[in-house]
């Protein structure tokens, strides 16, 4: 299983970025996937996840600003991030556990991460 993130960068507060995560090494593209982030000196936190039925979950701090989506034909996960804040600065990772529904602790495979930096 290989997960490759892209789309990170540096933006000013209020700006937008779209992260992508290309998945390979498994055949069922319906598996749930999630986005996580880790800022320096902080624990990794779950940002958003999407299950096989299309249901989504978001951490409270990004609700209304971030949107997770998935293109099963391309086996690619996305995270549209709008109204970015300096507190969103972190390394962002995608992950999957090769399950149809995600839950805490279910993620087994991780990408290498893509850096997002938001300046005030």
Coordinates of C-alpha atoms in Angstrom, one line a residue, residues 21-63:
X21 CA -3.6 11.8 -1.7
X22 CA -3.0 9.2 -4.4
X23 CA -3.5 5.6 -3.2
X24 CA -2.1 2.5 -4.8
X25 CA -1.3 -1.1 -3.9
X26 CA -4.8 -2.3 -3.3
X27 CA -7.8 -2.9 -5.5
X28 CA -10.9 -1.9 -3.6
X29 CA -11.0 1.9 -3.9
X30 CA -14.1 2.1 -1.6
X31 CA -12.1 1.8 1.6
X32 CA -12.5 4.6 4.0
X33 CA -9.7 7.1 4.3
X34 CA -8.7 10.0 6.5
X35 CA -6.6 13.2 6.8
X36 CA -4.5 13.9 9.9
X37 CA -2.2 16.7 10.8
X38 CA 0.6 17.3 13.2
X39 CA 2.0 20.6 14.2
X40 CA 5.5 21.0 15.8
X41 CA 5.3 20.1 19.5
X42 CA 1.7 18.9 19.3
X43 CA 0.1 15.5 19.0
X44 CA -1.2 14.2 15.7
X45 CA -4.9 14.9 15.3
X46 CA -7.6 13.6 13.0
X47 CA -8.9 16.3 10.6
X48 CA -11.5 14.5 8.5
X49 CA -12.5 11.1 7.3
X50 CA -14.7 9.6 4.6
X51 CA -16.3 6.2 4.8
X52 CA -17.3 3.8 1.9
X53 CA -20.9 5.1 2.0
X54 CA -19.7 8.7 1.5
X55 CA -20.4 9.7 5.1
X56 CA -17.9 12.2 6.5
X57 CA -16.6 13.4 9.8
X58 CA -14.6 16.5 10.7
X59 CA -12.9 17.7 13.8
X60 CA -14.7 20.8 15.2
X61 CA -12.0 23.3 14.4
X62 CA -12.3 22.7 10.6
X63 CA -16.0 22.3 10.2

